[in-house]
Amino acid sequence: MKSAPSAPPIVFHNGTVVLPDKLLPDAAVVCEGDRIKRVGHLRPLPRGATLVDAKGGYIAPGFVDIHVHGGDGADFMDGTADAVRTACRAHARHGTTTIFPTTTTGSPEQLSAMLQACLEVQRSRTDDDGARLAGVHFYGPYFAPDKVGCHSQAGRRNPEAREYRRHFDTSIIRIATCAAELPGAEAFYREARKRGCLITCGHSNATWTEMARAFQAGMRHVDHFWCAMSSVASLRQRYGTPMQASMEQFVLANPEMSTEVIADGCHLAPELLEFAYRQLGPRRLCLVTDANRALDMPPGRYRFGCAADGEWIESDGRVGFVPGGGALASSVVGLDTMVRHMKAATTASLPEVIRMASLTPAERAGIADEVGSLSPGKRADVLVLNQRLQVKRVLLGGVAMAAS
Ligand SMILES: [Zn+2]
Ligand SMILES: [Zn+2]
């Protein structure tokens, strides 16, 4: 179904509309062209419209994923437009309509190839390309040596202006990560701030003091809370006593900081998800997939990062892990699974859970004027979810995608 300006409006009806702060039972969403036109109780429905029956389920905004590595066999670091499109299509089937392809550690050439592939897909977008690329999350390679996790250690390094300026010059980087304790981290943050990025600290063993300095330089977010980050215990190992506050306390104590959780049921126990929700609230907590290429693939061994030389990880179909060791190695499920699990595992309401997967990440990434909620004027990225929160229909910029 194409949606040229002359095409009839698309009306989602017979469902509960999910707004950021409440549910609107038995309401409708009208889309015209690539925009949302009206939201609310509409009787009668506009004449000549294409009707989409939500069948008593939910009409929700498309999801926004700010931390995601791949899917359906492709990793964004494979560095080809084909790989980028494959992963974006896979995530669209899970309800993600806006995506920030995320780098791993790797050589400067591998990172350049990834950025170029994303630029190519963004410039030549077609209706079949799946989740729309809103920018790249430049995540690896500036990780702390002791917090590299499942990424390739050989691809890790300290920030160097000559390298990252070249990457920033592509103008496609919208989110930028660096471990706060690395030499040159503050200069990296200041450069990222100049470029208008959401600045984040991850794969880091930073102290409160290092976080405070990073905050001064513009850092406002921490990647996958509790994973590959400092704790009071890890800092005691680094510095002894008196024990020091860590990234965890810095985020919880500072209302300008946001973070994200991998709510797949494998990374974090329900009480941690509930704790994060209660302490941070739905405006400071994002749901991300952090999914690797094993999403929608059978259990087995996969490369994390570049197909040529990424580290081997294993998927059991529920989560990724390091072979033999048992350490987790990112997720293998979509944002729809995260939404269902967060709803089941915590006391967050449905509007709050959906907000954490749509408007909150959009706000943090600076694209909430365009996407993230069902508001007139925003892009027509609309989902139909059934009562069990499974994705039944996906509208991407006014264009319907085949149901999963
Ligand atoms: Zn990570
Ligand atoms: Zn990741």
Coordinates of C-alpha atoms and ligand atoms in Angstrom, one line a residue:
M1 CA 0.0 0.0 0.0
K2 CA 1.6 3.2 -1.2
S3 CA 0.9 6.6 0.4
A4 CA 1.3 9.4 -2.1
P5 CA -0.2 12.7 -1.1
S6 CA -3.3 11.9 -3.1
A7 CA -3.8 8.5 -1.4
P8 CA -6.8 8.2 0.9
P9 CA -6.2 8.7 4.6
I10 CA -5.5 5.6 6.7
V11 CA -7.6 5.3 9.8
F12 CA -6.7 3.0 12.7
H13 CA -9.9 2.3 14.6
N14 CA -11.6 -0.2 17.0
G15 CA -8.7 -0.1 19.5
T16 CA -7.3 1.6 22.5
V17 CA -5.0 4.4 21.6
V18 CA -1.8 4.5 23.7
L19 CA -0.8 8.1 24.5
P20 CA 2.4 9.0 26.5
D21 CA 0.3 9.6 29.7
K22 CA -2.9 7.7 29.2
L23 CA -5.0 5.2 27.3
L24 CA -7.9 6.4 25.0
P25 CA -10.3 3.5 24.7
D26 CA -12.2 3.0 21.5
A27 CA -10.4 5.8 19.7
A28 CA -8.9 6.3 16.3
V29 CA -5.8 7.6 14.6
V30 CA -6.0 9.3 11.2
C31 CA -2.9 9.4 9.0
E32 CA -2.6 11.4 5.8
G33 CA 0.4 11.0 3.6
D34 CA 3.4 10.4 5.9
R35 CA 1.9 12.4 8.8
I36 CA -0.5 11.7 11.7
K37 CA -3.5 14.0 11.2
R38 CA -5.9 13.4 14.1
V39 CA -6.1 11.4 17.2
G40 CA -9.2 10.8 19.4
H41 CA -12.8 9.8 19.4
L42 CA -13.9 10.2 15.8
R43 CA -17.5 9.6 14.8
P44 CA -18.2 9.2 12.0
L45 CA -14.9 7.9 10.6
P46 CA -13.7 10.0 7.6
R47 CA -15.3 8.8 4.3
G48 CA -13.2 7.2 1.6
A49 CA -10.5 6.3 4.1
T50 CA -8.5 3.0 4.2
L51 CA -9.6 1.5 7.5
V52 CA -7.3 -0.6 9.7
D53 CA -9.2 -2.5 12.3
A54 CA -7.2 -2.9 15.6
K55 CA -9.7 -5.6 16.6
G56 CA -9.9 -4.4 20.2
G57 CA -6.1 -4.3 20.7
Y58 CA -3.9 -1.2 21.0
I59 CA -2.9 1.5 18.6
A60 CA 0.6 2.6 19.6
P61 CA 3.4 4.7 18.3
G62 CA 6.3 3.0 16.5
F63 CA 9.2 2.1 18.7
V64 CA 12.5 4.0 18.8
D65 CA 15.7 2.0 19.4
I66 CA 18.8 4.0 20.4
H67 CA 21.1 1.0 21.0
V68 CA 21.0 -1.9 18.5
H69 CA 23.7 -3.8 16.7
G70 CA 21.9 -5.9 14.1
G71 CA 19.4 -8.7 13.3
D72 CA 18.4 -11.4 10.9
G73 CA 22.0 -12.4 10.4
A74 CA 23.3 -8.9 9.7
D75 CA 25.4 -6.7 12.0
F76 CA 25.6 -3.0 11.1
M77 CA 29.4 -3.3 11.4
D78 CA 29.4 -5.6 8.4
G79 CA 29.7 -2.3 6.7
T80 CA 27.4 -2.9 3.7
A81 CA 24.1 -1.2 2.7
D82 CA 22.6 -4.7 2.4
A83 CA 23.5 -5.6 6.0
V84 CA 22.0 -2.3 7.2
R85 CA 18.8 -2.8 5.3
T86 CA 18.5 -6.4 6.5
A87 CA 18.8 -5.5 10.2
C88 CA 16.4 -2.5 9.8
R89 CA 13.8 -4.7 8.2
A90 CA 14.1 -7.3 10.9
H91 CA 13.6 -4.7 13.7
A92 CA 10.6 -3.1 11.9
R93 CA 8.9 -6.5 12.1
H94 CA 9.2 -6.1 15.9
G95 CA 7.7 -2.7 16.0
T96 CA 10.8 -0.5 15.7
T97 CA 10.2 2.3 13.2
T98 CA 13.1 4.6 14.1
I99 CA 16.6 3.1 14.6
F100 CA 20.1 4.2 15.6
P101 CA 22.5 1.6 14.2
T102 CA 25.2 1.1 16.8
T103 CA 28.9 0.6 16.3
T104 CA 31.0 -2.0 18.1
T105 CA 34.7 -1.8 18.7
G106 CA 36.7 -2.1 15.4
S107 CA 39.3 -0.6 13.2
P108 CA 38.9 3.0 12.0
E109 CA 38.3 1.5 8.5
Q110 CA 35.6 -0.8 9.7
L111 CA 33.9 2.2 11.5
S112 CA 34.1 4.3 8.4
A113 CA 32.6 1.5 6.3
M114 CA 29.7 1.2 8.8
L115 CA 29.0 5.0 8.7
Q116 CA 29.2 5.1 4.9
A117 CA 26.8 2.2 4.6
C118 CA 24.3 3.9 6.9
L119 CA 24.6 7.2 5.0
E120 CA 23.9 5.3 1.8
V121 CA 20.8 3.7 3.2
Q122 CA 19.6 7.0 4.7
R123 CA 20.1 8.9 1.4
S124 CA 18.5 6.3 -0.9
R125 CA 15.7 5.1 1.4
T126 CA 12.8 3.1 -0.2
D127 CA 9.5 2.0 1.4
D128 CA 10.9 -1.5 1.8
D129 CA 13.9 -0.5 4.0
G130 CA 12.2 -1.1 7.3
A131 CA 13.0 0.9 10.4
R132 CA 14.0 4.5 9.5
L133 CA 17.6 5.4 10.3
A134 CA 17.6 8.5 12.4
G135 CA 21.4 8.5 12.9
V136 CA 24.2 6.4 14.1
H137 CA 25.0 5.6 17.7
F138 CA 28.8 5.8 17.8
Y139 CA 29.3 3.3 20.6
G140 CA 32.6 1.4 20.2
P141 CA 35.6 1.7 20.2
Y142 CA 36.3 4.1 23.1
F143 CA 35.7 1.6 25.9
A144 CA 37.6 1.1 29.2
P145 CA 40.1 -1.7 28.8
D146 CA 38.6 -3.6 31.7
K147 CA 35.0 -3.2 30.5
V148 CA 35.1 -4.3 26.9
G149 CA 32.6 -7.1 27.5
C150 CA 31.9 -9.2 24.4
H151 CA 33.4 -6.7 22.0
S152 CA 36.7 -7.3 20.3
Q153 CA 39.6 -6.1 22.6
A154 CA 41.8 -5.5 19.5
G155 CA 39.2 -3.0 18.3
R156 CA 39.2 -1.0 21.5
R157 CA 41.3 2.2 21.8
N158 CA 41.4 5.6 23.5
P159 CA 39.6 8.5 21.8
E160 CA 41.8 10.4 19.4
A161 CA 40.6 13.6 17.8
R162 CA 42.1 12.9 14.4
E163 CA 40.0 9.8 14.1
Y164 CA 36.7 10.9 15.7
R165 CA 36.5 14.2 13.9
R166 CA 36.6 12.4 10.7
H167 CA 33.7 10.2 11.8
F168 CA 31.7 13.2 13.1
D169 CA 32.3 14.9 9.8
T170 CA 29.9 12.4 8.2
S171 CA 27.1 14.2 10.1
I172 CA 25.3 10.9 10.7
I173 CA 26.4 10.4 14.3
R174 CA 23.6 11.5 16.7
I175 CA 24.5 9.5 19.8
A176 CA 28.1 9.2 21.0
T177 CA 29.5 6.9 23.7
C178 CA 32.9 7.1 25.5
A179 CA 34.1 5.7 28.8
A180 CA 34.5 8.7 31.1
E181 CA 37.8 7.7 32.6
L182 CA 39.8 7.4 29.3
P183 CA 42.4 10.1 28.5
G184 CA 40.8 12.4 26.0
A185 CA 37.2 11.5 27.0
E186 CA 36.3 15.1 27.9
A187 CA 37.6 16.5 24.6
F188 CA 35.5 13.8 22.8
Y189 CA 32.4 14.7 24.8
R190 CA 32.9 18.4 23.9
E191 CA 33.3 17.6 20.3
A192 CA 30.1 15.5 20.4
R193 CA 28.2 18.3 22.1
K194 CA 29.3 20.7 19.4
R195 CA 27.8 18.3 16.9
G196 CA 24.5 18.1 18.8
C197 CA 24.7 14.5 19.9
L198 CA 23.2 12.8 22.9
I199 CA 26.4 12.0 24.9
T200 CA 26.7 8.8 26.8
C201 CA 29.1 7.0 29.1
G202 CA 29.3 3.2 28.7
H203 CA 31.6 0.2 29.0
S204 CA 33.2 2.2 31.8
N205 CA 34.5 1.8 35.3
A206 CA 34.2 5.5 36.1
T207 CA 34.1 7.0 39.5
W208 CA 31.6 9.7 40.6
T209 CA 34.3 12.3 40.2
E210 CA 35.0 11.2 36.6
M211 CA 31.3 11.2 35.9
A212 CA 31.0 14.7 37.3
R213 CA 33.7 15.9 35.0
A214 CA 32.0 14.1 32.0
F215 CA 28.7 15.8 33.0
Q216 CA 30.4 19.2 32.7
A217 CA 31.6 18.3 29.2
G218 CA 28.0 17.3 28.2
M219 CA 27.5 13.6 29.1
R220 CA 23.8 13.0 30.0
H221 CA 23.2 9.2 29.5
V222 CA 24.6 5.9 30.5
D223 CA 24.4 2.8 28.3
H224 CA 22.7 -0.5 29.4
F225 CA 22.3 0.2 33.2
W226 CA 24.1 -2.4 35.4
C227 CA 25.9 -4.0 32.4
A228 CA 29.6 -3.2 31.7
M229 CA 29.6 -0.2 34.1
S230 CA 31.1 0.7 37.5
S231 CA 29.6 -0.2 40.8
V232 CA 30.6 0.6 44.4
A233 CA 32.1 -2.9 44.5
S234 CA 34.1 -2.5 41.2
L235 CA 35.5 0.8 42.4
R236 CA 36.5 -0.6 45.7
Q237 CA 38.7 -3.1 43.7
R238 CA 40.1 -0.1 41.7
Y239 CA 40.7 2.3 44.6
G240 CA 40.2 0.5 47.9
T241 CA 38.6 2.5 50.8
P242 CA 36.9 4.8 51.4
M243 CA 34.4 3.2 49.1
Q244 CA 33.3 5.5 46.2
A245 CA 30.1 6.2 44.5
S246 CA 29.8 4.8 40.9
M247 CA 28.0 5.4 37.6
E248 CA 25.0 3.9 39.2
Q249 CA 24.7 6.5 42.0
F250 CA 25.6 9.3 39.6
V251 CA 22.7 8.4 37.3
L252 CA 20.2 7.9 40.1
A253 CA 21.1 11.1 41.9
N254 CA 21.2 13.4 38.9
P255 CA 17.8 14.3 37.4
E256 CA 19.4 15.4 34.1
M257 CA 20.8 11.9 33.5
S258 CA 19.0 9.2 31.6
T259 CA 19.8 5.5 31.0
E260 CA 18.5 2.4 29.4
V261 CA 17.7 -1.2 30.3
I262 CA 17.9 -4.5 28.3
A263 CA 14.5 -5.8 29.5
D264 CA 14.7 -9.2 27.8
G265 CA 14.3 -11.1 31.1
C266 CA 17.8 -12.6 30.8
H267 CA 20.0 -9.6 31.5
L268 CA 18.2 -8.1 34.6
A269 CA 15.9 -9.7 37.2
P270 CA 12.4 -8.2 37.6
E271 CA 13.3 -6.4 40.8
L272 CA 16.1 -4.5 39.0
L273 CA 13.7 -3.4 36.3
E274 CA 11.2 -2.4 38.9
F275 CA 13.9 -0.5 40.8
A276 CA 15.1 1.3 37.7
Y277 CA 11.5 2.3 36.8
R278 CA 10.7 3.5 40.3
Q279 CA 13.9 5.4 40.8
L280 CA 14.2 7.0 37.4
G281 CA 10.6 7.1 36.1
P282 CA 9.5 6.7 32.5
R283 CA 11.0 10.0 31.4
R284 CA 14.6 9.0 32.2
L285 CA 14.5 5.3 31.4
C286 CA 14.6 3.9 27.9
L287 CA 14.0 0.4 26.7
V288 CA 16.6 -0.7 24.2
T289 CA 17.2 -4.0 22.5
D290 CA 21.1 -4.0 22.2
A291 CA 20.2 -6.8 19.8
N292 CA 22.9 -8.6 17.8
R293 CA 22.7 -10.3 14.5
A294 CA 21.2 -13.5 16.0
L295 CA 17.8 -11.8 16.3
D296 CA 15.3 -13.9 14.3
M297 CA 18.0 -16.5 13.6
P298 CA 18.2 -20.0 14.9
P299 CA 20.3 -20.8 18.0
G300 CA 24.0 -21.1 17.2
R301 CA 27.4 -19.2 17.0
Y302 CA 27.5 -15.8 15.5
R303 CA 30.1 -13.0 15.1
F304 CA 29.4 -10.0 17.3
G305 CA 30.4 -6.9 15.2
C306 CA 32.1 -7.2 11.9
A307 CA 31.5 -10.4 10.0
A308 CA 35.2 -10.6 9.1
D309 CA 36.7 -10.6 12.6
G310 CA 34.1 -9.9 15.3
E311 CA 34.2 -11.9 18.5
W312 CA 32.3 -15.2 18.5
I313 CA 29.2 -15.3 20.6
E314 CA 26.5 -17.8 21.0
S315 CA 22.7 -17.5 21.0
D316 CA 20.3 -20.0 22.6
G317 CA 17.4 -18.2 21.0
R318 CA 16.7 -16.2 24.2
V319 CA 19.9 -14.2 24.8
G320 CA 23.5 -13.9 23.5
F321 CA 26.4 -15.2 25.6
V322 CA 30.1 -15.7 25.5
P323 CA 30.8 -19.3 24.6
G324 CA 32.0 -21.4 27.5
G325 CA 32.1 -18.4 30.0
G326 CA 28.4 -17.7 30.6
A327 CA 28.9 -13.9 30.5
L328 CA 26.0 -12.3 28.5
A329 CA 26.7 -10.9 25.1
S330 CA 23.7 -8.6 24.2
S331 CA 20.2 -9.6 23.3
V332 CA 18.6 -11.5 20.5
V333 CA 15.0 -10.2 20.7
G334 CA 13.1 -7.1 19.5
L335 CA 11.7 -4.1 21.3
D336 CA 8.2 -5.9 21.3
T337 CA 9.7 -8.5 23.6
M338 CA 11.2 -5.8 25.9
V339 CA 7.8 -4.0 26.1
R340 CA 5.9 -7.2 27.0
H341 CA 8.5 -8.2 29.6
M342 CA 8.7 -4.7 31.1
K343 CA 4.9 -4.7 31.4
A344 CA 4.8 -8.2 33.0
A345 CA 7.8 -7.7 35.3
T346 CA 7.1 -4.2 36.7
T347 CA 4.3 -2.0 38.0
A348 CA 4.8 0.5 35.1
S349 CA 1.5 1.2 33.3
L350 CA 1.2 0.4 29.6
P351 CA 1.5 4.1 28.6
E352 CA 4.6 4.3 30.7
V353 CA 6.1 1.1 29.2
I354 CA 5.4 2.2 25.6
R355 CA 6.8 5.7 26.4
M356 CA 10.1 4.1 27.5
A357 CA 10.2 2.4 24.1
S358 CA 9.2 5.5 22.0
L359 CA 8.9 9.0 23.3
T360 CA 11.6 8.9 26.0
P361 CA 14.4 7.6 23.6
A362 CA 13.1 10.1 21.0
E363 CA 13.4 13.0 23.5
R364 CA 16.8 12.0 24.6
A365 CA 18.0 11.7 21.0
G366 CA 16.5 15.0 20.1
I367 CA 14.0 13.8 17.6
A368 CA 10.7 14.0 19.6
D369 CA 9.3 16.7 17.3
E370 CA 9.2 14.2 14.5
V371 CA 8.5 10.8 16.1
G372 CA 7.9 9.0 19.5
S373 CA 4.1 9.5 20.1
L374 CA 0.8 9.6 18.3
S375 CA 0.5 13.4 18.0
P376 CA -0.8 15.3 15.0
G377 CA 2.0 16.5 12.8
K378 CA 4.4 13.7 13.7
R379 CA 5.5 11.0 11.2
A380 CA 2.8 8.3 10.6
D381 CA 4.7 5.6 12.5
V382 CA 1.9 3.5 14.0
L383 CA 1.6 0.0 15.4
V384 CA -1.3 -2.2 16.1
L385 CA -0.7 -4.5 19.0
N386 CA -3.0 -7.2 20.1
Q387 CA -4.1 -7.7 23.8
R388 CA -0.9 -9.7 24.4
L389 CA 1.1 -6.8 23.0
Q390 CA 2.2 -8.7 19.9
V391 CA 2.9 -6.6 16.8
K392 CA 0.1 -7.1 14.3
R393 CA 0.5 -4.2 12.0
V394 CA 3.2 -1.7 11.3
L395 CA 2.8 1.7 9.5
L396 CA 6.1 3.3 8.6
G397 CA 5.8 6.9 7.5
G398 CA 2.3 6.2 6.2
V399 CA 3.3 3.1 4.4
A400 CA 2.0 -0.3 5.6
M401 CA 4.4 -3.1 6.2
A402 CA 3.5 -6.7 5.9
A403 CA 2.4 -8.2 9.3
S404 CA 4.8 -10.4 11.1
Ligands
ZN1 ZN 27.5 -2.8 25.5
ZN2 ZN 25.6 -2.8 22.7

